[in-house]
mmCIF file of C-alpha atoms and ligand atoms in Angstrom:
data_model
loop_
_atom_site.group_PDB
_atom_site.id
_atom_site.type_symbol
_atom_site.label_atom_id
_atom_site.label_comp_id
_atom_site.label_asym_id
_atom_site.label_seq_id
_atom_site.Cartn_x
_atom_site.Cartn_y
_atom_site.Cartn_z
ATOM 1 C CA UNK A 30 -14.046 79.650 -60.506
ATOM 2 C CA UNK A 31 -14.924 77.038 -57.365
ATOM 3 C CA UNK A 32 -14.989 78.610 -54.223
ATOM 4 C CA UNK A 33 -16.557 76.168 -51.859
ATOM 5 C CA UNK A 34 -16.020 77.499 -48.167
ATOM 6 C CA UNK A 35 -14.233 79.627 -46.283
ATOM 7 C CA UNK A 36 -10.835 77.290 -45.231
ATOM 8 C CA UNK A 37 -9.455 79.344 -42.643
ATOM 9 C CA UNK A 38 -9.006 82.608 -41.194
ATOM 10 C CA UNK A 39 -5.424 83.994 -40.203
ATOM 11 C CA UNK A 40 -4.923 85.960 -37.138
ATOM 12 C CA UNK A 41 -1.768 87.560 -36.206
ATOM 13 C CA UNK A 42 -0.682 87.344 -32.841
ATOM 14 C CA UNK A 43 2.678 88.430 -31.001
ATOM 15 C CA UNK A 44 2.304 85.619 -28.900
ATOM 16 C CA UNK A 45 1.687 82.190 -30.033
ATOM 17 C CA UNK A 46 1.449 79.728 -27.120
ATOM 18 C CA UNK A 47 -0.615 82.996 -25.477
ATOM 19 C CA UNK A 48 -3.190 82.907 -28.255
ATOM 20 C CA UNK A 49 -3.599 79.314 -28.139
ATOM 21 C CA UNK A 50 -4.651 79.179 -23.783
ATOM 22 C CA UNK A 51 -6.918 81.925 -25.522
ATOM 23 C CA UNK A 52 -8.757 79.866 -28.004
ATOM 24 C CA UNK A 53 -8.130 76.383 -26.092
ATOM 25 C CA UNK A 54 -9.053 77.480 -22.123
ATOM 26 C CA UNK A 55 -11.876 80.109 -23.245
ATOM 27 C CA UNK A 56 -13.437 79.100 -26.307
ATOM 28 C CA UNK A 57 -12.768 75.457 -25.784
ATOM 29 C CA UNK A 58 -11.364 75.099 -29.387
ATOM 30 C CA UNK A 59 -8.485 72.004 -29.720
ATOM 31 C CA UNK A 60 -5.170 73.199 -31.420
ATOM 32 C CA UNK A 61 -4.221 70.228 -33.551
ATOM 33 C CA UNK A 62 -1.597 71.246 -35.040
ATOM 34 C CA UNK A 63 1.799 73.983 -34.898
ATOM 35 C CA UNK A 64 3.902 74.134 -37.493
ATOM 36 C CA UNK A 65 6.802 76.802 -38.851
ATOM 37 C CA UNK A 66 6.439 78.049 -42.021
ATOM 38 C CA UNK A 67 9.752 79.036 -42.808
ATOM 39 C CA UNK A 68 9.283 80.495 -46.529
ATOM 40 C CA UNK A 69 6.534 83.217 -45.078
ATOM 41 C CA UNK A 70 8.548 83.617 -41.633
ATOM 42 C CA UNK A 71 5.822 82.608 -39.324
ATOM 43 C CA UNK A 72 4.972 79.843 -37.115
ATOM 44 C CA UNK A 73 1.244 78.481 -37.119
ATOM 45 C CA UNK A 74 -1.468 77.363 -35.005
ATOM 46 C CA UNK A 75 -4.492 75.281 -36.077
ATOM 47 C CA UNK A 76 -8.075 75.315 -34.812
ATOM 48 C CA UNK A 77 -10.988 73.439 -36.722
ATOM 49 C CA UNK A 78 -13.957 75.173 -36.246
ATOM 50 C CA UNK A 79 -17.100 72.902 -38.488
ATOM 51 C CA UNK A 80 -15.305 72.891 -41.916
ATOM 52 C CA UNK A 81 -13.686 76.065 -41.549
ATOM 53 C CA UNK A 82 -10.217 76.420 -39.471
ATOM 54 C CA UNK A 83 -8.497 79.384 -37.603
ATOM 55 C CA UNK A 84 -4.676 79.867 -38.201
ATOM 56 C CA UNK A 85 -2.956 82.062 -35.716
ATOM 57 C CA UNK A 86 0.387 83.646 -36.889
ATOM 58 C CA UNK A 87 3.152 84.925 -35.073
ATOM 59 C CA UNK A 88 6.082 85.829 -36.855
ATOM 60 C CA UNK A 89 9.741 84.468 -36.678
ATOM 61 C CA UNK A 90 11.553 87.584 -38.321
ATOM 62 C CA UNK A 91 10.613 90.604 -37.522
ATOM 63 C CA UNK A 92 11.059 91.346 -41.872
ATOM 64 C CA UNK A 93 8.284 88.834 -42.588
ATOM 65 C CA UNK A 94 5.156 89.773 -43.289
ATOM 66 C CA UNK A 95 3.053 88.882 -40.416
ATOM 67 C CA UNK A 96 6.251 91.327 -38.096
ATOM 68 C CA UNK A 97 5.769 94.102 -40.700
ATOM 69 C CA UNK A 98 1.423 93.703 -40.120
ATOM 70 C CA UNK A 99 2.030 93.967 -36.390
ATOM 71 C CA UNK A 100 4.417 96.539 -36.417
ATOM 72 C CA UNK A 101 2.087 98.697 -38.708
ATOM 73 C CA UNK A 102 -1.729 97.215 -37.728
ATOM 74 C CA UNK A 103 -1.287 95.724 -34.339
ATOM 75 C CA UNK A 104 -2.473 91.870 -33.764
ATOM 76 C CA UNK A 105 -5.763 90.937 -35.486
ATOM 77 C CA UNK A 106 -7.052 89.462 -38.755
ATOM 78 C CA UNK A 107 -4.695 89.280 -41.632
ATOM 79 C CA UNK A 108 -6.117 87.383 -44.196
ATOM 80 C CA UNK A 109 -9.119 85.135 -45.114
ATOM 81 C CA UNK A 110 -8.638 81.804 -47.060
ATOM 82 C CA UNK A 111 -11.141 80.088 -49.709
ATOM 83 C CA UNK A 112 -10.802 76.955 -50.750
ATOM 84 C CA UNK A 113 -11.261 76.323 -54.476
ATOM 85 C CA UNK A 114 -10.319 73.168 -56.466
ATOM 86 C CA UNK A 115 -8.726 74.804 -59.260
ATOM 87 C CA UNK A 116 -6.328 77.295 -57.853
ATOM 88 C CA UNK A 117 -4.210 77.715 -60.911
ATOM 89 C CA UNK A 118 -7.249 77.674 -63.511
ATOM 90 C CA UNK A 119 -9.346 80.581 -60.421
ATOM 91 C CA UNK A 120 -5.873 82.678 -60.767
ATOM 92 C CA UNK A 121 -5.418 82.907 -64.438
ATOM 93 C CA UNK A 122 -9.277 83.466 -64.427
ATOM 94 C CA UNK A 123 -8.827 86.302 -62.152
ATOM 95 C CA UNK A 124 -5.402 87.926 -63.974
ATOM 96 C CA UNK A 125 -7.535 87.805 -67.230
ATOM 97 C CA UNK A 126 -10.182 89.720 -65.767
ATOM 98 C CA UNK A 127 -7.378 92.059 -64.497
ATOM 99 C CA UNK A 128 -7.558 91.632 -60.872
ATOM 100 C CA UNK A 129 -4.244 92.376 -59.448
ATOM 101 C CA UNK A 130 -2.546 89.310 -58.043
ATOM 102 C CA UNK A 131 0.338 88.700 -55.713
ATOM 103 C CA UNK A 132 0.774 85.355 -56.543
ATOM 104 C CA UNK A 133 0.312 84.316 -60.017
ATOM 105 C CA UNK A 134 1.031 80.851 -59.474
ATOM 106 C CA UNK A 135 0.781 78.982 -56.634
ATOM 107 C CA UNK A 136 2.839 78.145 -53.409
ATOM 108 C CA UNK A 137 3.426 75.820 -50.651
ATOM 109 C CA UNK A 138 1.284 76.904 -47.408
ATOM 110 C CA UNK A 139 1.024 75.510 -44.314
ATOM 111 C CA UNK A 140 -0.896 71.883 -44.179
ATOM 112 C CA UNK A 141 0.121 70.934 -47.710
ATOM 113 C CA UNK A 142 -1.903 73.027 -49.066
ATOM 114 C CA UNK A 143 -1.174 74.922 -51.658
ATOM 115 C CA UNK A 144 -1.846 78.803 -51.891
ATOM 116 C CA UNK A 145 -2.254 81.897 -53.523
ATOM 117 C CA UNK A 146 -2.847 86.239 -52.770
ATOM 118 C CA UNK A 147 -4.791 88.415 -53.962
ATOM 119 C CA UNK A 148 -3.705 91.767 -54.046
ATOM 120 C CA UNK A 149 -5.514 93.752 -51.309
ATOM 121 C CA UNK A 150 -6.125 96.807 -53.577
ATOM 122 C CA UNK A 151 -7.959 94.258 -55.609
ATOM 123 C CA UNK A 152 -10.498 93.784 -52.720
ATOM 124 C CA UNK A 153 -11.588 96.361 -50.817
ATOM 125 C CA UNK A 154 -8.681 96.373 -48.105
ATOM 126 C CA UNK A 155 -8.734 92.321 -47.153
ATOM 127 C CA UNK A 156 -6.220 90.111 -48.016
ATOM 128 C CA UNK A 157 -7.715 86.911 -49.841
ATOM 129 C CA UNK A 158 -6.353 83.432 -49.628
ATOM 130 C CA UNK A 159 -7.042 81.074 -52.060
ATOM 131 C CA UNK A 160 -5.907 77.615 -51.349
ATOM 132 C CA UNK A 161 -6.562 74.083 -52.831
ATOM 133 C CA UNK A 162 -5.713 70.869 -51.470
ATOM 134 C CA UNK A 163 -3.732 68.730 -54.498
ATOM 135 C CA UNK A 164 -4.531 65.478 -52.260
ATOM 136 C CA UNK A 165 -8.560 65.696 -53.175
HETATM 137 CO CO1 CO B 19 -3.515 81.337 -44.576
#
């Protein structure tokens, strides 16, 4: 397995176009990019920070997951995303070791990436991300 950075972080807001004057006005961070991702029910916000990106969530249905992780957590981190180039090859790796998996092969994401989740019982409580870009 290849993980070579962190890609992003996801944050769940209530709020989106809130949390962006947040991370735009204060922290002086330039959203480049919203997008919906319908099949996961949220819409997105981008942020680059050095290689690494923030992706604020707010969800479209309250049934999706980000409205069920509000409705139970409150906003705040959700999940954290590596980037790996082999995201089939680092999932099978992982199932054969027996680490419980929610995806076992990947999906679309948002940015064209596509992704993958570990199962949180498989990691002490966080929800891992792996995603790999198939146009590198
Ligand atoms: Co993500």
């Amino acid at each position: 397995m290849n993980l070579s950075h962190i890609e992003h972080i996801g944050i769940a807001v209530k709020n989106l176009d809130e949390a962006i004057k947040f991370w735009e006005n204060q922290l002086g961070l330039k959203c480049y990019s919203i997008e919906e991702v319908k099949d996961q029910k949220v819409r997105t916000a981008f942020f680059k920070i050095g290689q690494s990106k923030i992706e604020l969530l707010e969800s479209t249905d309250p049934e999706g997951p980000i409205g069920k992780f509000i409705e139970k957590k409150g906003e705040g981190i959700h999940h954290m995303a590596f980037a790996t180039d082999g995201l089939q090859a680092s999932l099978d790796e992982l199932a054969g070791k027996g680490v419980q998996l929610i995806d076992k092969a990947p999906r679309k994401g948002a940015e064209g990436l596509n992704i993958a989740f570990l199962h949180p019982k498989a990691t002490s409580g966080v929800l891992l991300e792996l995603c790999e870009d198939p146009n590198k």
